[in-house]
PDB file of C-alpha atoms in Angstrom:
ATOM      1  CA  MET V 209    -234.469-178.585 -66.319  1.00  0.00           C
ATOM      2  CA  VAL V 210    -231.138-181.197 -66.813  1.00  0.00           C
ATOM      3  CA  VAL V 211    -231.637-184.581 -66.030  1.00  0.00           C
ATOM      4  CA  GLY V 212    -228.647-186.674 -65.949  1.00  0.00           C
ATOM      5  CA  THR V 213    -225.921-188.742 -62.966  1.00  0.00           C
ATOM      6  CA  PRO V 214    -225.119-186.318 -59.943  1.00  0.00           C
ATOM      7  CA  GLY V 215    -221.375-185.840 -61.385  1.00  0.00           C
ATOM      8  CA  ARG V 216    -223.815-184.139 -65.281  1.00  0.00           C
ATOM      9  CA  VAL V 217    -226.510-182.229 -62.990  1.00  0.00           C
ATOM     10  CA  LEU V 218    -223.401-181.129 -60.642  1.00  0.00           C
ATOM     11  CA  ASP V 219    -221.367-180.726 -63.336  1.00  0.00           C
ATOM     12  CA  HIS V 220    -223.626-178.736 -65.649  1.00  0.00           C
ATOM     13  CA  LEU V 221    -224.469-176.175 -61.615  1.00  0.00           C
ATOM     14  CA  GLN V 222    -220.968-175.796 -61.611  1.00  0.00           C
ATOM     15  CA  ARG V 223    -220.481-174.698 -64.890  1.00  0.00           C
ATOM     16  CA  LYS V 224    -223.176-172.250 -64.021  1.00  0.00           C
ATOM     17  CA  GLY V 225    -221.936-171.140 -61.176  1.00  0.00           C
ATOM     18  CA  GLY V 226    -224.969-172.126 -59.232  1.00  0.00           C
ATOM     19  CA  THR V 227    -224.668-174.328 -55.422  1.00  0.00           C
ATOM     20  CA  ALA V 228    -225.958-177.491 -55.425  1.00  0.00           C
ATOM     21  CA  SER V 229    -228.007-179.473 -52.936  1.00  0.00           C
ATOM     22  CA  ALA V 230    -228.032-182.882 -51.464  1.00  0.00           C
ATOM     23  CA  ALA V 231    -230.929-184.940 -49.758  1.00  0.00           C
ATOM     24  CA  LEU V 232    -231.725-188.446 -49.056  1.00  0.00           C
ATOM     25  CA  ILE V 233    -235.561-189.712 -49.470  1.00  0.00           C
ATOM     26  CA  GLY V 234    -236.219-192.660 -47.062  1.00  0.00           C
ATOM     27  CA  GLY V 235    -233.335-194.104 -45.881  1.00  0.00           C
ATOM     28  CA  LEU V 236    -231.227-194.102 -49.338  1.00  0.00           C
ATOM     29  CA  GLN V 237    -234.206-195.873 -51.524  1.00  0.00           C
ATOM     30  CA  HIS V 238    -234.264-192.224 -53.396  1.00  0.00           C
ATOM     31  CA  ARG V 239    -231.480-189.994 -53.669  1.00  0.00           C
ATOM     32  CA  LYS V 240    -232.363-186.669 -55.485  1.00  0.00           C
ATOM     33  CA  LEU V 241    -230.044-183.824 -56.402  1.00  0.00           C
ATOM     34  CA  LEU V 242    -232.230-180.348 -56.721  1.00  0.00           C
ATOM     35  CA  LYS V 243    -231.324-176.689 -57.592  1.00  0.00           C
ATOM     36  CA  ARG V 244    -233.436-174.986 -59.145  1.00  0.00           C
ATOM     37  CA  GLY V 245    -235.017-177.535 -60.587  1.00  0.00           C
ATOM     38  CA  TYR V 246    -232.808-179.266 -61.319  1.00  0.00           C
ATOM     39  CA  VAL V 247    -233.671-183.365 -60.607  1.00  0.00           C
ATOM     40  CA  ILE V 248    -231.659-186.364 -59.985  1.00  0.00           C
ATOM     41  CA  SER V 249    -233.121-189.619 -59.513  1.00  0.00           C
ATOM     42  CA  ALA V 250    -231.170-193.355 -58.573  1.00  0.00           C
ATOM     43  CA  HIS V 251    -234.082-195.026 -59.351  1.00  0.00           C
ATOM     44  CA  GLY V 252    -233.213-198.275 -60.793  1.00  0.00           C
ATOM     45  CA  VAL V 253    -229.411-197.015 -58.990  1.00  0.00           C
ATOM     46  CA  PRO V 254    -229.422-201.499 -57.227  1.00  0.00           C
ATOM     47  CA  PRO V 255    -229.221-200.561 -53.529  1.00  0.00           C
ATOM     48  CA  GLU V 256    -225.624-201.884 -52.808  1.00  0.00           C
ATOM     49  CA  GLU V 257    -224.867-198.751 -55.380  1.00  0.00           C
ATOM     50  CA  ARG V 258    -227.056-196.939 -53.302  1.00  0.00           C
ATOM     51  CA  ALA V 259    -224.497-195.295 -50.566  1.00  0.00           C
ATOM     52  CA  ALA V 260    -221.436-195.299 -53.337  1.00  0.00           C
ATOM     53  CA  LEU V 261    -223.448-193.021 -55.103  1.00  0.00           C
ATOM     54  CA  ALA V 262    -225.426-190.553 -52.314  1.00  0.00           C
ATOM     55  CA  ARG V 263    -221.832-189.588 -50.973  1.00  0.00           C
ATOM     56  CA  ARG V 264    -219.627-188.453 -53.783  1.00  0.00           C
ATOM     57  CA  THR V 265    -223.540-186.858 -54.717  1.00  0.00           C
ATOM     58  CA  ALA V 266    -223.249-185.475 -51.613  1.00  0.00           C
ATOM     59  CA  GLU V 267    -219.189-185.767 -50.789  1.00  0.00           C
ATOM     60  CA  ARG V 268    -219.587-183.219 -54.891  1.00  0.00           C
ATOM     61  CA  ALA V 269    -222.082-180.390 -54.033  1.00  0.00           C
ATOM     62  CA  LEU V 270    -220.468-179.927 -50.949  1.00  0.00           C
ATOM     63  CA  GLU V 271    -217.210-179.258 -52.956  1.00  0.00           C
ATOM     64  CA  ILE V 272    -219.271-177.078 -55.260  1.00  0.00           C
ATOM     65  CA  ASP V 273    -221.323-175.403 -51.849  1.00  0.00           C
ATOM     66  CA  PRO V 274    -219.091-176.169 -48.851  1.00  0.00           C
ATOM     67  CA  MET V 275    -221.610-174.430 -46.360  1.00  0.00           C
ATOM     68  CA  TYR V 276    -225.053-177.050 -47.854  1.00  0.00           C
ATOM     69  CA  LYS V 277    -225.729-178.122 -44.921  1.00  0.00           C
ATOM     70  CA  ILE V 278    -227.712-180.785 -45.873  1.00  0.00           C
ATOM     71  CA  ALA V 279    -224.962-182.205 -47.615  1.00  0.00           C
ATOM     72  CA  TYR V 280    -223.043-183.102 -44.688  1.00  0.00           C
ATOM     73  CA  ASN V 281    -226.238-184.825 -43.374  1.00  0.00           C
ATOM     74  CA  ALA V 282    -226.820-187.181 -46.341  1.00  0.00           C
ATOM     75  CA  LEU V 283    -222.932-187.808 -46.178  1.00  0.00           C
ATOM     76  CA  ALA V 284    -223.280-189.203 -42.843  1.00  0.00           C
ATOM     77  CA  TYR V 285    -225.769-191.150 -43.261  1.00  0.00           C
ATOM     78  CA  ALA V 286    -224.310-193.108 -46.518  1.00  0.00           C
ATOM     79  CA  TYR V 287    -221.034-193.638 -44.234  1.00  0.00           C
ATOM     80  CA  HIS V 288    -223.136-194.582 -42.398  1.00  0.00           C
ATOM     81  CA  TYR V 289    -224.671-197.560 -44.894  1.00  0.00           C
ATOM     82  CA  ALA V 290    -221.148-197.985 -46.057  1.00  0.00           C
ATOM     83  CA  GLY V 291    -219.877-198.701 -42.677  1.00  0.00           C
ATOM     84  CA  ASP V 292    -217.631-196.670 -41.411  1.00  0.00           C
ATOM     85  CA  PHE V 293    -219.605-195.083 -38.345  1.00  0.00           C
ATOM     86  CA  ASP V 294    -216.288-192.319 -37.755  1.00  0.00           C
ATOM     87  CA  LYS V 295    -216.804-191.253 -41.194  1.00  0.00           C
ATOM     88  CA  SER V 296    -220.604-190.090 -40.340  1.00  0.00           C
ATOM     89  CA  ILE V 297    -219.737-189.520 -37.194  1.00  0.00           C
ATOM     90  CA  TRP V 298    -217.160-186.562 -38.608  1.00  0.00           C
ATOM     91  CA  ALA V 299    -220.131-185.894 -41.819  1.00  0.00           C
ATOM     92  CA  ILE V 300    -222.254-185.058 -38.684  1.00  0.00           C
ATOM     93  CA  ASN V 301    -220.741-182.949 -37.286  1.00  0.00           C
ATOM     94  CA  LYS V 302    -219.571-180.656 -39.162  1.00  0.00           C
ATOM     95  CA  TYR V 303    -223.466-180.161 -39.993  1.00  0.00           C
ATOM     96  CA  ILE V 304    -224.253-179.066 -36.125  1.00  0.00           C
ATOM     97  CA  GLU V 305    -220.461-177.124 -36.723  1.00  0.00           C
ATOM     98  CA  LEU V 306    -222.835-175.066 -39.432  1.00  0.00           C
ATOM     99  CA  ALA V 307    -225.942-175.797 -37.680  1.00  0.00           C
ATOM    100  CA  PRO V 308    -226.281-176.083 -34.607  1.00  0.00           C
ATOM    101  CA  ASP V 309    -229.431-174.516 -33.267  1.00  0.00           C
ATOM    102  CA  GLU V 310    -231.606-176.826 -35.756  1.00  0.00           C
ATOM    103  CA  ALA V 311    -232.824-179.761 -34.919  1.00  0.00           C
ATOM    104  CA  ASN V 312    -231.969-182.183 -37.360  1.00  0.00           C
ATOM    105  CA  PRO V 313    -227.836-182.747 -37.048  1.00  0.00           C
ATOM    106  CA  HIS V 314    -229.623-183.952 -33.388  1.00  0.00           C
ATOM    107  CA  ASP V 315    -232.125-186.034 -35.004  1.00  0.00           C
ATOM    108  CA  THR V 316    -228.855-187.724 -36.749  1.00  0.00           C
ATOM    109  CA  LYS V 317    -226.301-188.529 -34.589  1.00  0.00           C
ATOM    110  CA  GLY V 318    -229.473-189.609 -32.650  1.00  0.00           C
ATOM    111  CA  ASP V 319    -229.706-192.213 -35.532  1.00  0.00           C
ATOM    112  CA  LEU V 320    -226.387-192.768 -36.012  1.00  0.00           C
ATOM    113  CA  TYR V 321    -225.881-193.707 -32.362  1.00  0.00           C
ATOM    114  CA  ALA V 322    -228.384-195.608 -31.700  1.00  0.00           C
ATOM    115  CA  ALA V 323    -228.003-197.932 -35.023  1.00  0.00           C
ATOM    116  CA  ARG V 324    -224.200-199.005 -32.996  1.00  0.00           C
ATOM    117  CA  GLY V 325    -226.190-199.184 -29.507  1.00  0.00           C
ATOM    118  CA  GLU V 326    -225.071-197.060 -28.228  1.00  0.00           C
ATOM    119  CA  ILE V 327    -228.077-195.791 -26.703  1.00  0.00           C
ATOM    120  CA  GLY V 328    -226.649-193.167 -23.731  1.00  0.00           C
ATOM    121  CA  GLN V 329    -225.802-191.596 -27.300  1.00  0.00           C
ATOM    122  CA  ALA V 330    -228.209-191.399 -28.591  1.00  0.00           C
ATOM    123  CA  ARG V 331    -229.773-189.843 -25.691  1.00  0.00           C
ATOM    124  CA  VAL V 332    -227.961-187.336 -25.688  1.00  0.00           C
ATOM    125  CA  ALA V 333    -228.315-186.391 -29.072  1.00  0.00           C
ATOM    126  CA  TYR V 334    -231.783-186.665 -29.192  1.00  0.00           C
ATOM    127  CA  ASP V 335    -232.866-184.929 -26.603  1.00  0.00           C
ATOM    128  CA  LYS V 336    -230.570-181.695 -27.986  1.00  0.00           C
ATOM    129  CA  ALA V 337    -232.581-182.212 -31.265  1.00  0.00           C
ATOM    130  CA  ILE V 338    -236.183-181.638 -29.115  1.00  0.00           C
ATOM    131  CA  ASN V 339    -234.781-178.601 -27.035  1.00  0.00           C
ATOM    132  CA  ALA V 340    -234.174-176.962 -31.084  1.00  0.00           C
ATOM    133  CA  ALA V 341    -237.383-178.814 -32.227  1.00  0.00           C
ATOM    134  CA  ASP V 342    -240.333-177.037 -31.920  1.00  0.00           C
ATOM    135  CA  GLY V 343    -244.580-178.659 -31.775  1.00  0.00           C
ATOM    136  CA  ASP V 344    -245.404-181.560 -33.501  1.00  0.00           C
ATOM    137  CA  ALA V 345    -241.470-182.279 -34.683  1.00  0.00           C
ATOM    138  CA  SER V 346    -240.703-182.151 -30.977  1.00  0.00           C
ATOM    139  CA  ARG V 347    -243.534-184.014 -30.260  1.00  0.00           C
ATOM    140  CA  TRP V 348    -241.817-186.970 -32.710  1.00  0.00           C
ATOM    141  CA  LEU V 349    -238.231-186.238 -31.131  1.00  0.00           C
ATOM    142  CA  ARG V 350    -240.325-188.058 -27.751  1.00  0.00           C
ATOM    143  CA  LEU V 351    -242.232-190.205 -28.922  1.00  0.00           C
ATOM    144  CA  LYS V 352    -238.081-191.574 -31.210  1.00  0.00           C
ATOM    145  CA  ARG V 353    -236.646-191.045 -27.732  1.00  0.00           C
ATOM    146  CA  GLN V 354    -238.752-193.111 -25.481  1.00  0.00           C
ATOM    147  CA  ASP V 355    -238.625-195.776 -28.286  1.00  0.00           C
ATOM    148  CA  LEU V 356    -234.741-196.651 -26.748  1.00  0.00           C
ATOM    149  CA  GLY V 357    -236.276-197.698 -23.634  1.00  0.00           C
ATOM    150  CA  THR V 358    -235.152-197.780 -19.806  1.00  0.00           C
ATOM    151  CA  SER V 359    -232.001-198.854 -19.919  1.00  0.00           C
TER     152      SER V 359
END
């Protein structure tokens, strides 16, 4: 196992010919990069630096593996937390291109629009997520959409 900065682990993975995975957990509170037992954590990274770290890590992961769809999700949230709505929508649309029938990218798109106050766009995205989800995920997404209110 290699533990270190995201750049160090990604460099190691690239030398080994591996691909990288990036995931944001807890709204950028915890940063992890996982691949075959390789773990990076941003515990101890000041909150104001987490979005930039997440962005750099996701961008680097996509350099190594441009088809790694969840890295686009991480990138979308990183851009969102950095205040760049256009780039966040670009990133999530790239994920949707790779996985149009999955609920997660549509859910994220709904989150991005809801945070911006674009409730109509958020509803459209959440509806697509609901249609793609099943079981508990679908019920949770319906509640999330319902929380947008009736306006």
